[in-house]
Short mmCIF file of C-alpha atoms in Angstrom, two decimals:
data_model
loop_
_atom_site.label_atom_id
_atom_site.label_comp_id
_atom_site.label_asym_id
_atom_site.label_seq_id
_atom_site.Cartn_x
_atom_site.Cartn_y
_atom_site.Cartn_z
CA ASP A 1 -7.15 -21.90 -23.60
CA VAL A 2 -6.95 -20.14 -20.23
CA ILE A 3 -8.31 -16.78 -19.11
CA PHE A 4 -6.13 -14.76 -16.69
CA VAL A 5 -7.79 -11.89 -14.78
CA SER A 6 -6.62 -9.46 -12.12
CA SER A 7 -9.79 -8.29 -10.38
CA THR A 8 -12.99 -9.65 -8.92
CA ALA A 9 -15.02 -7.72 -11.51
CA LEU A 10 -13.05 -9.30 -14.36
CA ALA A 11 -13.35 -12.76 -12.79
CA THR A 12 -17.12 -12.28 -12.58
CA ALA A 13 -17.30 -11.23 -16.23
CA ALA A 14 -15.13 -14.17 -17.31
CA LYS A 15 -17.28 -16.62 -15.36
CA GLN A 16 -20.40 -15.22 -17.00
CA ALA A 17 -18.73 -15.56 -20.42
CA SER A 18 -17.64 -19.19 -20.02
CA SER A 19 -18.29 -22.11 -17.74
CA THR A 20 -15.74 -24.34 -19.47
CA ILE A 21 -12.59 -22.29 -20.12
CA PRO A 22 -10.32 -22.35 -17.04
CA ILE A 23 -10.06 -18.94 -15.33
CA VAL A 24 -7.05 -18.03 -13.17
CA ALA A 25 -7.71 -14.97 -11.02
CA THR A 26 -5.44 -12.81 -8.92
CA ALA A 27 -8.26 -10.87 -7.40
CA GLY A 28 -10.01 -9.70 -4.29
CA ASP A 29 -12.40 -11.84 -2.29
CA LEU A 30 -13.25 -14.69 -4.67
CA VAL A 31 -15.12 -16.58 -1.95
CA GLY A 32 -17.05 -13.53 -0.72
CA ALA A 33 -18.04 -12.68 -4.30
CA GLY A 34 -19.48 -16.18 -4.72
CA LEU A 35 -17.08 -17.04 -7.54
CA VAL A 36 -15.53 -20.04 -5.77
CA ALA A 37 -16.67 -22.35 -2.98
CA SER A 38 -13.39 -21.93 -1.07
CA LEU A 39 -9.77 -21.09 -1.81
CA ALA A 40 -8.73 -24.65 -0.94
CA LYS A 41 -11.37 -26.27 -3.18
CA PRO A 42 -12.71 -23.64 -5.57
CA GLY A 43 -14.75 -25.97 -7.78
CA GLY A 44 -16.05 -24.88 -11.17
CA ASN A 45 -13.70 -23.32 -13.69
CA ILE A 46 -12.13 -20.59 -11.52
CA THR A 47 -8.98 -20.87 -9.44
CA GLY A 48 -6.30 -18.43 -8.33
CA THR A 49 -5.12 -16.34 -5.43
CA THR A 50 -6.58 -13.56 -3.41
CA ILE A 51 -4.90 -10.21 -2.94
CA ILE A 52 -7.25 -9.11 -0.21
CA SER A 53 -5.94 -9.18 3.31
CA PRO A 54 -8.03 -7.86 6.18
CA ASP A 55 -4.89 -7.93 8.31
CA LEU A 56 -3.10 -5.52 5.98
CA SER A 57 -6.08 -3.18 5.73
CA GLY A 58 -6.16 -3.05 9.51
CA LYS A 59 -2.39 -2.71 9.73
CA ARG A 60 -2.44 0.38 7.49
CA LEU A 61 -4.95 2.07 9.80
CA GLU A 62 -3.03 0.91 12.86
CA LEU A 63 0.16 2.49 11.49
CA LEU A 64 -1.65 5.75 10.78
CA LYS A 65 -3.00 5.79 14.35
CA GLU A 66 0.47 5.08 15.79
CA VAL A 67 2.05 7.92 13.83
CA ALA A 68 -0.85 10.31 14.43
CA PRO A 69 -3.02 9.13 17.36
CA SER A 70 -5.48 11.98 16.92
CA ILE A 71 -6.60 10.77 13.49
CA SER A 72 -10.35 10.23 13.55
CA ARG A 73 -11.48 10.64 9.93
CA VAL A 74 -9.64 8.89 7.11
CA ALA A 75 -10.33 9.36 3.43
CA VAL A 76 -9.98 6.21 1.35
CA LEU A 77 -9.24 6.75 -2.35
CA TRP A 78 -10.06 3.83 -4.59
CA GLN A 79 -10.86 2.89 -8.15
CA PRO A 80 -14.26 1.33 -8.93
CA GLY A 81 -14.18 -2.02 -10.64
CA ARG A 82 -11.01 -3.23 -8.94
CA ASP A 83 -10.72 -2.06 -5.33
CA GLU A 84 -14.15 -2.75 -3.77
CA ASP A 85 -12.99 -5.74 -1.70
CA GLU A 86 -10.13 -3.87 -0.07
CA VAL A 87 -12.35 -0.85 0.64
CA LYS A 88 -14.79 -3.15 2.43
CA GLN A 89 -11.98 -4.62 4.55
CA THR A 90 -10.64 -1.13 5.35
CA GLU A 91 -14.11 -0.05 6.51
CA ILE A 92 -14.36 -3.12 8.76
CA ALA A 93 -10.91 -2.44 10.24
CA ALA A 94 -11.77 1.23 10.82
CA ARG A 95 -14.56 0.31 13.23
CA GLY A 96 -12.02 -1.36 15.51
CA PHE A 97 -9.89 1.79 15.63
CA GLY A 98 -12.74 4.24 16.17
CA VAL A 99 -11.99 5.87 12.83
CA SER A 100 -14.67 7.06 10.44
CA ILE A 101 -14.10 6.51 6.74
CA TYR A 102 -14.79 8.95 3.93
CA SER A 103 -14.87 6.69 0.88
CA VAL A 104 -13.91 8.36 -2.41
CA GLN A 105 -14.15 6.69 -5.80
CA VAL A 106 -11.73 7.97 -8.44
CA ARG A 107 -12.28 6.73 -11.97
CA ALA A 108 -9.66 8.83 -13.78
CA PRO A 109 -6.59 10.92 -12.85
CA ASP A 110 -8.31 14.15 -13.92
CA GLU A 111 -10.78 13.69 -11.02
CA LEU A 112 -8.03 13.91 -8.39
CA VAL A 113 -7.88 17.69 -7.93
CA GLY A 114 -11.62 17.86 -7.23
CA THR A 115 -11.36 14.77 -5.09
CA PHE A 116 -8.65 16.28 -2.90
CA ALA A 117 -10.73 19.45 -2.52
CA ALA A 118 -13.63 17.28 -1.29
CA ILE A 119 -11.33 15.46 1.14
CA LYS A 120 -10.24 18.78 2.63
CA LYS A 121 -13.87 19.91 2.89
CA GLU A 122 -14.73 16.68 4.71
CA ARG A 123 -11.90 17.42 7.17
CA ALA A 124 -10.15 14.11 6.79
CA ASP A 125 -6.94 13.94 8.76
CA GLY A 126 -5.60 10.76 7.17
CA LEU A 127 -5.56 9.22 3.72
CA VAL A 128 -5.39 5.61 2.55
CA LEU A 129 -4.64 5.09 -1.12
CA ILE A 130 -5.93 1.73 -2.26
CA GLN A 131 -3.92 0.31 -5.15
CA GLY A 132 -6.12 1.46 -8.03
CA ASN A 133 -4.46 3.29 -10.86
CA PHE A 134 -2.65 5.85 -8.74
CA ASN A 135 0.96 6.46 -9.66
CA ASN A 136 3.70 8.83 -8.59
CA ARG A 137 3.24 11.29 -11.44
CA THR A 138 -0.53 11.52 -11.04
CA LEU A 139 -0.43 11.96 -7.28
CA THR A 140 2.58 14.26 -7.17
CA SER A 141 0.66 16.72 -9.34
CA CYS A 142 -1.93 16.94 -6.55
CA ARG A 143 0.36 16.75 -3.51
CA THR A 144 -0.08 20.40 -2.60
CA CYS A 145 -3.80 19.78 -2.09
CA CYS A 146 -3.36 17.34 0.78
CA LYS A 147 0.24 17.43 1.89
CA GLU A 148 -0.84 17.94 5.50
CA LEU A 149 -2.57 14.55 5.58
CA PHE A 150 -0.90 11.46 6.95
CA THR A 151 -1.01 9.10 3.99
CA ILE A 152 -0.40 5.40 3.56
CA HIS A 153 -0.23 3.31 0.43
CA ARG A 154 1.17 -0.12 -0.22
CA GLY A 155 3.07 0.64 -3.37
CA ILE A 156 4.08 4.26 -3.77
CA THR A 157 7.45 5.00 -2.26
CA ARG A 158 8.36 8.52 -3.35
CA LEU A 159 6.03 11.47 -2.93
CA CYS A 160 8.11 14.45 -1.90
CA GLY A 161 6.42 16.72 0.58
CA TRP A 162 3.76 14.24 1.73
CA ARG A 163 3.62 12.73 5.18
CA LEU A 164 3.84 9.31 3.63
CA LEU A 165 3.98 5.93 5.29
CA ASN A 166 4.79 3.05 3.01
CA PHE A 167 3.69 -0.42 4.02
CA VAL A 168 4.62 -3.22 1.66
CA ARG A 169 4.16 -6.89 2.41
CA ARG A 170 7.39 -8.59 1.43
CA LYS A 171 7.57 -12.18 0.28
CA PRO A 172 9.77 -14.37 2.54
#
């Protein structure tokens, strides 16, 4: 038996459920969450890889600032229960760029229209879409709400009418 999980929250739940079944996690910050001692020597019954990269969180903001140097307030859309680690790293990176973050949790696609209205009200001039459950169809339905925002996301490649930057880390 092996348990495979894809988020820090699921790894935490699996660890609470069993201390003997091996758990393989592709998750956020396993060390920071206290689930493993280190990535090199995790100990216990959890092992895996991390998908969090402070360098990439910072790179996304850096790219937004290069394309639009006047950006000062960036909305960050994310899904609770799976994106907390990357949001934290984005907030840390933002301090170095003099950018304030407006953090927005989105639990379901039907929240997006109201969310985009709130982003406009907060006067964000940039948008970072953390992986979450956002897909082309969901976001395209709301593109008219925020098409003037410079937007970056690591996985979405086609959103007609958006000022979209796409930054994907490629495997060598």
